[in-house]
Short mmCIF file of C-alpha atoms in Angstrom, two decimals:
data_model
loop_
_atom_site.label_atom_id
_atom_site.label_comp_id
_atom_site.label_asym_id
_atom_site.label_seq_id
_atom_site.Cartn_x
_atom_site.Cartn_y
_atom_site.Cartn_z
CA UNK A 5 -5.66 -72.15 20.41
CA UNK A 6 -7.98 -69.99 22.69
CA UNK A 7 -11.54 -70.22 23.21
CA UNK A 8 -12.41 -66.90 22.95
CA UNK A 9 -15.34 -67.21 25.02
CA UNK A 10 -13.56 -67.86 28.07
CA UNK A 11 -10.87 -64.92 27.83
CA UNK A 12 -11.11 -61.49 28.95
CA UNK A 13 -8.84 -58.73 28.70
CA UNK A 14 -5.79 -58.76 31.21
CA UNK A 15 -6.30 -56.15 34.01
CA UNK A 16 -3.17 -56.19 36.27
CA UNK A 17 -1.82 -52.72 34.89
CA UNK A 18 -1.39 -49.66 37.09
CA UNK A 19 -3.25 -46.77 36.30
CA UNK A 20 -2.53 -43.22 37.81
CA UNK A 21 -5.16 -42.20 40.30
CA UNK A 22 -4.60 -38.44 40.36
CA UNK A 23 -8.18 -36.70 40.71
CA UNK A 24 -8.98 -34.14 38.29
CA UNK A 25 -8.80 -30.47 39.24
CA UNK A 26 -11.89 -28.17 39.76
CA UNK A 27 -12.57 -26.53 36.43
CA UNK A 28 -13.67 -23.14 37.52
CA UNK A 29 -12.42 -20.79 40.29
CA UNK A 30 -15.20 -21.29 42.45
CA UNK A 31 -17.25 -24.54 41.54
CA UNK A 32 -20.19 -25.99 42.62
CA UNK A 33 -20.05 -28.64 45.53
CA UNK A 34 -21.40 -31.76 42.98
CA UNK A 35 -18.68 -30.52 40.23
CA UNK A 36 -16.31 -30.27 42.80
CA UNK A 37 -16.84 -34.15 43.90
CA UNK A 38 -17.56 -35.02 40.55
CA UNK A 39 -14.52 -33.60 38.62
CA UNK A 40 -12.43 -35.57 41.58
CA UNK A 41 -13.37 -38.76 41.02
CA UNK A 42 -10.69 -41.25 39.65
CA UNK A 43 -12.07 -42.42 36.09
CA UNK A 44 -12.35 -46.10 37.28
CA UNK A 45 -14.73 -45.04 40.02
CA UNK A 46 -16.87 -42.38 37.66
CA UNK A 47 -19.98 -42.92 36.36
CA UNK A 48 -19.64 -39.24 34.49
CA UNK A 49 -19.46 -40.19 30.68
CA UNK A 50 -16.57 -37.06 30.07
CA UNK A 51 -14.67 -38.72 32.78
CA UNK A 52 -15.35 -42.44 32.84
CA UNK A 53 -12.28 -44.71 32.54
CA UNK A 54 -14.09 -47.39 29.98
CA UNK A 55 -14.76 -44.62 27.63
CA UNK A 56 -11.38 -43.36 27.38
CA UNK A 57 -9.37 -46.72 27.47
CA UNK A 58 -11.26 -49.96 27.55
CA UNK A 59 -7.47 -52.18 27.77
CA UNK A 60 -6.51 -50.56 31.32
CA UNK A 61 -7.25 -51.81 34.46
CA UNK A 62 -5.96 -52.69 37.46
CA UNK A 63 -7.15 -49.74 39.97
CA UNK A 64 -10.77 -50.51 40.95
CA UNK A 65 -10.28 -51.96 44.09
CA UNK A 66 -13.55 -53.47 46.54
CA UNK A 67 -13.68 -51.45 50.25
CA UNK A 68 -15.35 -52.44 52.62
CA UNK A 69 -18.21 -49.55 52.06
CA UNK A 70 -18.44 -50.34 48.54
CA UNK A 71 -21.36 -51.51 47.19
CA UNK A 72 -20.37 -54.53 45.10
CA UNK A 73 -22.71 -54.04 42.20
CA UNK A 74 -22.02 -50.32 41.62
CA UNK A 75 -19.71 -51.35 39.11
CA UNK A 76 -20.17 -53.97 36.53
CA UNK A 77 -16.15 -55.23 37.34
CA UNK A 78 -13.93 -55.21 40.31
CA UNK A 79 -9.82 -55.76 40.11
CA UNK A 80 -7.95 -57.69 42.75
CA UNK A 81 -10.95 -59.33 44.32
CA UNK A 82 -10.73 -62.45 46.49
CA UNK A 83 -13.06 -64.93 46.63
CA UNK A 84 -15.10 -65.09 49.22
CA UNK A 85 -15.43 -68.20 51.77
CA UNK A 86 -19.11 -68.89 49.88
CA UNK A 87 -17.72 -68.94 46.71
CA UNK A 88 -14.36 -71.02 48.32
CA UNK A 89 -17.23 -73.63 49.20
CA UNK A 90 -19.27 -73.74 46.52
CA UNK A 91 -15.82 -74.23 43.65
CA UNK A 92 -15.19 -77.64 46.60
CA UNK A 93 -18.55 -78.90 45.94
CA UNK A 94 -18.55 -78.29 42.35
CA UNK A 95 -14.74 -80.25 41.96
CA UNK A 96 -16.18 -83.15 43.67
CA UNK A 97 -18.85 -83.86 41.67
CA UNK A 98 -16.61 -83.39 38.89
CA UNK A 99 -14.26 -86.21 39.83
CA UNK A 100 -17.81 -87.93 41.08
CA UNK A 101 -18.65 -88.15 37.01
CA UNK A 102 -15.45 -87.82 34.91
CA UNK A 103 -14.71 -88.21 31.47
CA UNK A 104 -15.18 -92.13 30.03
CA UNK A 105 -12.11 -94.06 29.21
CA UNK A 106 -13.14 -94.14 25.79
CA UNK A 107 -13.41 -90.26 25.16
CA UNK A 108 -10.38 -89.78 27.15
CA UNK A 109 -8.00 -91.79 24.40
CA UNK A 110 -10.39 -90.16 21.81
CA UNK A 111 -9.72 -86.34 23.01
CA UNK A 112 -6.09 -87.26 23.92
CA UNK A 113 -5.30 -89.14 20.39
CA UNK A 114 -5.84 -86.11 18.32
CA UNK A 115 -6.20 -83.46 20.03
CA UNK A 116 -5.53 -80.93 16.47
CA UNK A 117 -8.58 -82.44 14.98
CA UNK A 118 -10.65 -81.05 17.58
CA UNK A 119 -8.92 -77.52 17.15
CA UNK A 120 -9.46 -77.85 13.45
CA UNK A 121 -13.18 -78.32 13.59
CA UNK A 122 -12.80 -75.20 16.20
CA UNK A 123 -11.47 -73.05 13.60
CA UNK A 124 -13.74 -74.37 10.79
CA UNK A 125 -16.59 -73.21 12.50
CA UNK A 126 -15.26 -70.45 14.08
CA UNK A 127 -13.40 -67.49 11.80
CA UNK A 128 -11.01 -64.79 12.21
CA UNK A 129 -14.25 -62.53 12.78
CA UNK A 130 -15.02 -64.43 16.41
CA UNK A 131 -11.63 -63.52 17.81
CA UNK A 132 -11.25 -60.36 19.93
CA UNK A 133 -7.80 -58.89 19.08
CA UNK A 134 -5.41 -58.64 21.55
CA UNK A 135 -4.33 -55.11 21.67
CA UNK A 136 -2.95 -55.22 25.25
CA UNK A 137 -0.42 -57.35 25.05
CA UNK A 138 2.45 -54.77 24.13
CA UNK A 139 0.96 -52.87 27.91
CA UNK A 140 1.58 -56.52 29.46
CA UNK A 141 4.49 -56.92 28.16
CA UNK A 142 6.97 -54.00 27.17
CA UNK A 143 9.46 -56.38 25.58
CA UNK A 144 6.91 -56.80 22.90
CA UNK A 145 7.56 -52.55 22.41
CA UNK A 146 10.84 -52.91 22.42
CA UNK A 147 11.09 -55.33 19.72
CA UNK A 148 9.15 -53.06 17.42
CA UNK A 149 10.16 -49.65 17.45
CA UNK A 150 12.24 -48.09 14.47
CA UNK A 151 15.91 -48.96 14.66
CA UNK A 152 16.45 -52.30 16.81
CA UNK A 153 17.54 -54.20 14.36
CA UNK A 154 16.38 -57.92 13.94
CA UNK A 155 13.83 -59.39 16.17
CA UNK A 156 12.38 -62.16 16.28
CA UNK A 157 9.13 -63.32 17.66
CA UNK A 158 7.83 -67.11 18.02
CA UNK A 159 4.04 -66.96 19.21
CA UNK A 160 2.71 -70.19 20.07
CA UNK A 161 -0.94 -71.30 18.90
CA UNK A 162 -1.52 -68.48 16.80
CA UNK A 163 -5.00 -69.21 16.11
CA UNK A 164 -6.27 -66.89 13.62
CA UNK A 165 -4.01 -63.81 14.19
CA UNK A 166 -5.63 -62.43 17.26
CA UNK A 167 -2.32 -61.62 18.43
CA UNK A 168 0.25 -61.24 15.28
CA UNK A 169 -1.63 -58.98 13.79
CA UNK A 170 -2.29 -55.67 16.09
CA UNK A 171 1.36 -56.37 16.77
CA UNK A 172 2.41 -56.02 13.25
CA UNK A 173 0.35 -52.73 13.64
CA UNK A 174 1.96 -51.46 15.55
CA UNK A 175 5.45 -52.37 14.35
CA UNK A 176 8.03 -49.65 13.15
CA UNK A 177 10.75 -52.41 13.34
CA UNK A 178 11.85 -52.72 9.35
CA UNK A 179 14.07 -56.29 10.88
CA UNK A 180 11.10 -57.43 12.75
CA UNK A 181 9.62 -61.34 11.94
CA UNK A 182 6.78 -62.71 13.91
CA UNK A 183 6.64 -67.14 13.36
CA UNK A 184 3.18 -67.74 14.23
CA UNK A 185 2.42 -71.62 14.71
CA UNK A 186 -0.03 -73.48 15.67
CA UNK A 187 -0.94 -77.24 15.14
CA UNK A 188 -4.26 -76.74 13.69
CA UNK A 189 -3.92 -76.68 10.04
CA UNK A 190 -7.40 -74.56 9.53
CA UNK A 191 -6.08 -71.60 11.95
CA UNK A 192 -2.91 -71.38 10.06
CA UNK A 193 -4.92 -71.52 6.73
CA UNK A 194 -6.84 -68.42 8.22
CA UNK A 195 -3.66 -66.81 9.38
CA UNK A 196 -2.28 -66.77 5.69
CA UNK A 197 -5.43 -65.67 3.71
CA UNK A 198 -5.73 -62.53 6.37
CA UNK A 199 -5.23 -59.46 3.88
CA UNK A 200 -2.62 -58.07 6.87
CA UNK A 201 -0.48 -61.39 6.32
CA UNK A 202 2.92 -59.94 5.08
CA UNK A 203 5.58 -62.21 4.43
CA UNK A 204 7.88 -59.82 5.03
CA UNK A 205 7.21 -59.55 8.40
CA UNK A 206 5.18 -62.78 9.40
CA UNK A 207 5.30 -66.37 8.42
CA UNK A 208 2.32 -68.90 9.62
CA UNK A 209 3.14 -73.12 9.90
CA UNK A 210 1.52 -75.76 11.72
CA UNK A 211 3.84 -76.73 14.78
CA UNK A 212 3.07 -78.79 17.78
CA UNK A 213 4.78 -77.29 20.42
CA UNK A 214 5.21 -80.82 22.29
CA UNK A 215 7.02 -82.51 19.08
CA UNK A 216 10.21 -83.59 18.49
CA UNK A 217 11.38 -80.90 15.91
CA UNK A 218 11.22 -76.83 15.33
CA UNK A 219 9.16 -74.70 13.52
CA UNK A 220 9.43 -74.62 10.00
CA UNK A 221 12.32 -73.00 8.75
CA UNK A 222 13.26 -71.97 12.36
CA UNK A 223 17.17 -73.10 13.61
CA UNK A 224 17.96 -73.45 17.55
CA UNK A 225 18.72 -70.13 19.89
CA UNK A 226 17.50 -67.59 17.07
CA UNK A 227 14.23 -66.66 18.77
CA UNK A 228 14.33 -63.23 21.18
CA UNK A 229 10.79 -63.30 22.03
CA UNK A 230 8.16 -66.10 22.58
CA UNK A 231 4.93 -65.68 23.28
CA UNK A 232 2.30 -68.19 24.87
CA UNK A 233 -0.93 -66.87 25.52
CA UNK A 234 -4.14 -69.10 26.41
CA UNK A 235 -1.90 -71.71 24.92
CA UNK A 236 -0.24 -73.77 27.70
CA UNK A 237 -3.51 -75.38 29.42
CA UNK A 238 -4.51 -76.63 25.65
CA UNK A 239 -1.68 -79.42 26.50
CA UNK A 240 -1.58 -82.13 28.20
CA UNK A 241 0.17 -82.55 31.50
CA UNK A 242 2.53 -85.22 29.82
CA UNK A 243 3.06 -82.53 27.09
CA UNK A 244 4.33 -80.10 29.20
CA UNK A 245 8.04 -80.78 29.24
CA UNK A 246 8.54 -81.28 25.98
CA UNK A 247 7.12 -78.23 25.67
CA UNK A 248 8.96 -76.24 27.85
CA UNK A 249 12.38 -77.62 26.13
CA UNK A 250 11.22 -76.82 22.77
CA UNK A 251 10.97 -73.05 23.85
CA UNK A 252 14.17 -73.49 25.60
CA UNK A 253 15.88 -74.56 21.99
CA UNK A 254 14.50 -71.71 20.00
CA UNK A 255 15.11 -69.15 23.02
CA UNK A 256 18.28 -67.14 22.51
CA UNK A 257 20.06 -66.69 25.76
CA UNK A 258 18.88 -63.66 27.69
CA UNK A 259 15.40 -64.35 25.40
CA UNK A 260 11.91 -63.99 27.13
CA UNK A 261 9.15 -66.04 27.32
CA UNK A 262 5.17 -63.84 27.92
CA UNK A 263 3.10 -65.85 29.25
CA UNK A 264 -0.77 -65.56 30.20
CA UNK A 265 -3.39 -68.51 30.91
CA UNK A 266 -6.00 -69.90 32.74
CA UNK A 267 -5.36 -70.11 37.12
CA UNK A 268 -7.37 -73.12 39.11
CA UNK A 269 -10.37 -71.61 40.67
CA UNK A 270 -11.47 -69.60 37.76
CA UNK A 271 -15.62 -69.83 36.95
CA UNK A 272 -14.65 -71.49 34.14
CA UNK A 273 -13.55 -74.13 36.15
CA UNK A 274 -16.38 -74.27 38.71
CA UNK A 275 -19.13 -74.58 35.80
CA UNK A 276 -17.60 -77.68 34.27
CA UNK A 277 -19.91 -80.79 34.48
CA UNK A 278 -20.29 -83.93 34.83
CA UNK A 279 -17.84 -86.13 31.64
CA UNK A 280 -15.93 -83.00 31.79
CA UNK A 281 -13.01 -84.04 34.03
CA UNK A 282 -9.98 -85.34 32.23
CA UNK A 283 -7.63 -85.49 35.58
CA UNK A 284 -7.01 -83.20 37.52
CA UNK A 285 -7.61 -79.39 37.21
CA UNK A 286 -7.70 -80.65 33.42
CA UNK A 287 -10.97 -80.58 31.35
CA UNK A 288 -12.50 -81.03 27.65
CA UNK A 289 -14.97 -78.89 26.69
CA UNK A 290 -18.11 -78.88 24.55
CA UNK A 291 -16.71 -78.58 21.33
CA UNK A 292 -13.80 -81.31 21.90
CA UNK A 293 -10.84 -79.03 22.90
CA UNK A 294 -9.02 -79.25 26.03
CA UNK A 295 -8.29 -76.98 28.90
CA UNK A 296 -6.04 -76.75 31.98
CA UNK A 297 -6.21 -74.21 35.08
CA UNK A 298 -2.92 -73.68 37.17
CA UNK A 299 -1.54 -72.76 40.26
CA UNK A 300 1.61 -70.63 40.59
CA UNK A 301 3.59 -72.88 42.53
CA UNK A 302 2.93 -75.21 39.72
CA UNK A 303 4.66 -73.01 36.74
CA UNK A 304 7.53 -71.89 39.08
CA UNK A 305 8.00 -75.60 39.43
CA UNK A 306 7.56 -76.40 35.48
CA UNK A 307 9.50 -73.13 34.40
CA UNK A 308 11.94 -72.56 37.21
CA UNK A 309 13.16 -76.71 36.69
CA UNK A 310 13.36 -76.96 40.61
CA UNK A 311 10.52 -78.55 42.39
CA UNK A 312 11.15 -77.49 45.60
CA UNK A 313 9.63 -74.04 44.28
CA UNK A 314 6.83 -74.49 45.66
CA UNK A 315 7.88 -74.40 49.53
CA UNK A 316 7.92 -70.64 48.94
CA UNK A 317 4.56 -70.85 48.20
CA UNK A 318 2.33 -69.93 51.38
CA UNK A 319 0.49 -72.87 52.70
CA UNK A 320 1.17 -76.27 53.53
CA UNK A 321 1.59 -78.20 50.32
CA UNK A 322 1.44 -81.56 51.83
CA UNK A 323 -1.87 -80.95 53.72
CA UNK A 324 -4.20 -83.05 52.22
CA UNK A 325 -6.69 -80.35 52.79
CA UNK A 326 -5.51 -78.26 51.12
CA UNK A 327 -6.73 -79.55 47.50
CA UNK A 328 -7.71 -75.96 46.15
CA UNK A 329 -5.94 -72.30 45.65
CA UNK A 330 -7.56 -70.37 49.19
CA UNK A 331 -8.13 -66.64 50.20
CA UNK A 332 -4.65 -66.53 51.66
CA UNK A 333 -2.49 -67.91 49.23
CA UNK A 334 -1.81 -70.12 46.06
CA UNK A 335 -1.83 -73.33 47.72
CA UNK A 336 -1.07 -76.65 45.23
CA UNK A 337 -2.95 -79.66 46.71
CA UNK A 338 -1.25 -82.75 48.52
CA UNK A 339 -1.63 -85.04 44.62
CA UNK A 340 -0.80 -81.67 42.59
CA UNK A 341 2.19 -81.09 45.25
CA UNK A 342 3.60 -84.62 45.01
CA UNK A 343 3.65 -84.55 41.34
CA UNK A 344 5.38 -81.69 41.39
CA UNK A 345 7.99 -82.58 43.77
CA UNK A 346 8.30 -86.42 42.10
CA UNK A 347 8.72 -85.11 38.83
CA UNK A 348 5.70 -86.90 37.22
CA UNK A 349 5.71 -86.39 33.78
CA UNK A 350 6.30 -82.78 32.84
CA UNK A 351 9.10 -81.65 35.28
CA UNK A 352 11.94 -80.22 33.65
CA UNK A 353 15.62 -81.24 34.33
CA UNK A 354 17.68 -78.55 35.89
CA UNK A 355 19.46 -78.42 32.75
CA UNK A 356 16.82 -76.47 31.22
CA UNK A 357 15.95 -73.67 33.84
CA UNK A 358 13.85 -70.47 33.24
CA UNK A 359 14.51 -67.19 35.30
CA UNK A 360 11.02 -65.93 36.71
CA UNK A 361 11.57 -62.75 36.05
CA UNK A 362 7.63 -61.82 37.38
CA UNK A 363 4.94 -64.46 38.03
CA UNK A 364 1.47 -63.71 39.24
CA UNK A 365 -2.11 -64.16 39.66
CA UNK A 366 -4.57 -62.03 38.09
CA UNK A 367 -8.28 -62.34 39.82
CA UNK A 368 -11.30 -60.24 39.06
CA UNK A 369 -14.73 -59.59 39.86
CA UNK A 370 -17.39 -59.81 36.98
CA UNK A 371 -20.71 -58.15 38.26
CA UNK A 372 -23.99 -59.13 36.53
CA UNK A 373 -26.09 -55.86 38.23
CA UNK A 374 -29.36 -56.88 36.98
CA UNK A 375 -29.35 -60.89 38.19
CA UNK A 376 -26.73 -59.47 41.10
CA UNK A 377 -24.24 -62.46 40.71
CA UNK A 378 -20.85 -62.02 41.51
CA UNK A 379 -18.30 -63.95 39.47
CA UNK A 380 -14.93 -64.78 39.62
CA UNK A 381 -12.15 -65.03 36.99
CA UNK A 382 -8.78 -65.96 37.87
CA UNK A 383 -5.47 -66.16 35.41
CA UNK A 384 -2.05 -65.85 36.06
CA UNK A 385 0.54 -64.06 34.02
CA UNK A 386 4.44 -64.35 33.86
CA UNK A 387 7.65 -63.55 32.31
CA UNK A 388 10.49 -65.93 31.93
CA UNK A 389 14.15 -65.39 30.79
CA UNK A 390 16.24 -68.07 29.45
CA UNK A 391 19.37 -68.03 31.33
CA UNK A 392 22.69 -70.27 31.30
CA UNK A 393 22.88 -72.66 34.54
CA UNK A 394 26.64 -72.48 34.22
CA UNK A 395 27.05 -69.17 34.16
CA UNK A 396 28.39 -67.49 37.54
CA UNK A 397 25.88 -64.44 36.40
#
């Protein structure tokens, strides 16, 4: 259910910054320096980190000497106050011009029909596959190597395989069977005429995560491994509990949730016009399908089932100010807070915690050198464990 326009490859993995040794006895001064320099801050083609591994990142962090359009990408970067400034202007004419009342029932009432003409137009051939995702997340290696046993895998909005597949790759598991859903009927069409669709190992059905029922063919507690990638934000804030239950119910105890999506303050955001704004930090885009950018306190609220998460978050949460995420923190504004703590629609009961095992914001720094723009992404990434409220453990 990802528009794979606005996605880039996760880069929140530690790389090893050893320098290379000299490779002569007695070498030259610029071989010396050059044979030293980490890969992610090379521009020697022999030892240049994008030519030897285009799905790590993680390492290239700004100095203050750096010049920022050396590279084309920087890891870690905050936003400066400009940029702070500018996203505040930009929100504000959003809400100044937001969608109609009319196109908000229309987007809302349907919103599969939307994703269907998305995938009619769009084919497994405009997808980038996903071939990080096992680095992100090592349960996903763990459930397919030789000799586990049975594993299974629920990934949530599929979309044309982007993800199943290179996992199925990759997999040595014999018991291993991936249930990839998603509620438009055209992506699951795709996902089943794919020539690397084995039924053996994968089974494709239209399932809206926020309905009242299961996958097809799927029973309750028999899933070890769910995965929702750019799929979250393509709800509805009233979807979001029902959401979060249904994972719950095909979880098996001890099972994990991977989860990766879009964080507020992200370009994507920003560049949203006027008729864009559904509510808050919620938008429709051009071609009809919906998007949703979160803070963290926000998901350790929805996954965690206790509101009060997001004291621990730094910042004042009932400053009215503070209506945006800022340099020193991930701060939910005094509307976004109050929902939140008031349980307004999505809040899960305590009945249906998550453990969060690791939750965390991902920013980067996209450099166009030529126009010498700076431009900011932002996601945040997590993994949550179903656990058992009663249990003293």
């Amino acid at each position: 259910m990802l528009n794979p326009r606005e996605e880039s490859h996760p880069d929140i993995s530690a790389l090893s910054l050893k320098p290379l040794g000299p490779t002569s006895a007695f070498p030259s001064p610029e071989l010396d320096q050059e044979t030293t320099t980490p890969p992610h801050r090379s521009h020697n083609p022999t030892n240049n980190l994008k030519r030897s591994d285009p799905f790590k990142f993680g390492s290239r962090y700004l100095e203050p000497a750096d010049d920022v359009f050396e590279f084309n990408a920087w890891d870690h970067v905050t936003p400066d106050a400009e940029y702070y400034s500018f996203a505040e202007t930009q929100y504000q004419k959003q809400r100044d011009a937001p969608v109609s009342d009319f196109d908000k029932k229309r987007f809302n009432a349907d919103p599969a029909k939307w994703w269907n003409r998305f995938y009619s137009n769009n084919t497994s051939n405009f997808f980038k596959d996903r071939k990080w995702l096992q680095q992100e997340f090592p349960v996903l290696t763990e459930s397919t190597r030789k000799g586990v046993g049975r594993k299974v895998v629920l990934e949530v909005g599929a979309g044309a395989g982007n993800t199943a597949f290179p996992v199925l790759a990759a997999n040595e598991n014999e018991d291993l069977m991936i249930h990839a859903c998603d509620f438009s009927a055209k992506a699951v069409e795709l996902l089943r005429t794919n020539a690397a669709y084995d039924t053996k190992h994968i089974h494709a059905s239209v399932w809206d995560i926020s309905a009242d029922n299961l996958p097809e063919g799927m029973e309750e507690e028999t899933v070890d491994v769910v995965l929702l990638v750019f799929i979250f934000s393509a709800l509805s804030p009233k979807q979001w509990n029902a959401a979060v239950k249904n994972v719950w119910r095909c979880l098996k105890f001890g099972g994990e949730v991977c989860f990766r999506d879009y964080g507020k303050g992200d370009l994507t955001q920003v560049r949203f016009k006027k008729e864009r704004l559904l509510e808050e930090n919620f938008y429709v885009r051009g071609d009809g399908t919906r998007v949703y950018f979160f803070q963290e306190g926000e998901l350790r609220s929805i996954w965690g089932g206790k509101a009060e998460a997001i004291d621990n978050v730094k910042g004042d949460a009932t400053d009215a100010s503070n209506d945006h995420t800022k340099p020193d923190g991930d701060i939910l504004g005094s509307a976004e807070a109050n929902r939140v703590r008031n349980g307004d629609d999505y809040a899960p009961t305590s009945e249906h915690p998550f453990q969060i095992v690791s939750l965390g914001v991902d920013r980067r720094m996209l450099v166009n050198r030529q126009k010498q723009l700076k431009m900011y992404r932002c996601w945040i990434q997590g993994r949550f464990k179903k656990i058992d409220a009663n249990s003293p453990s």
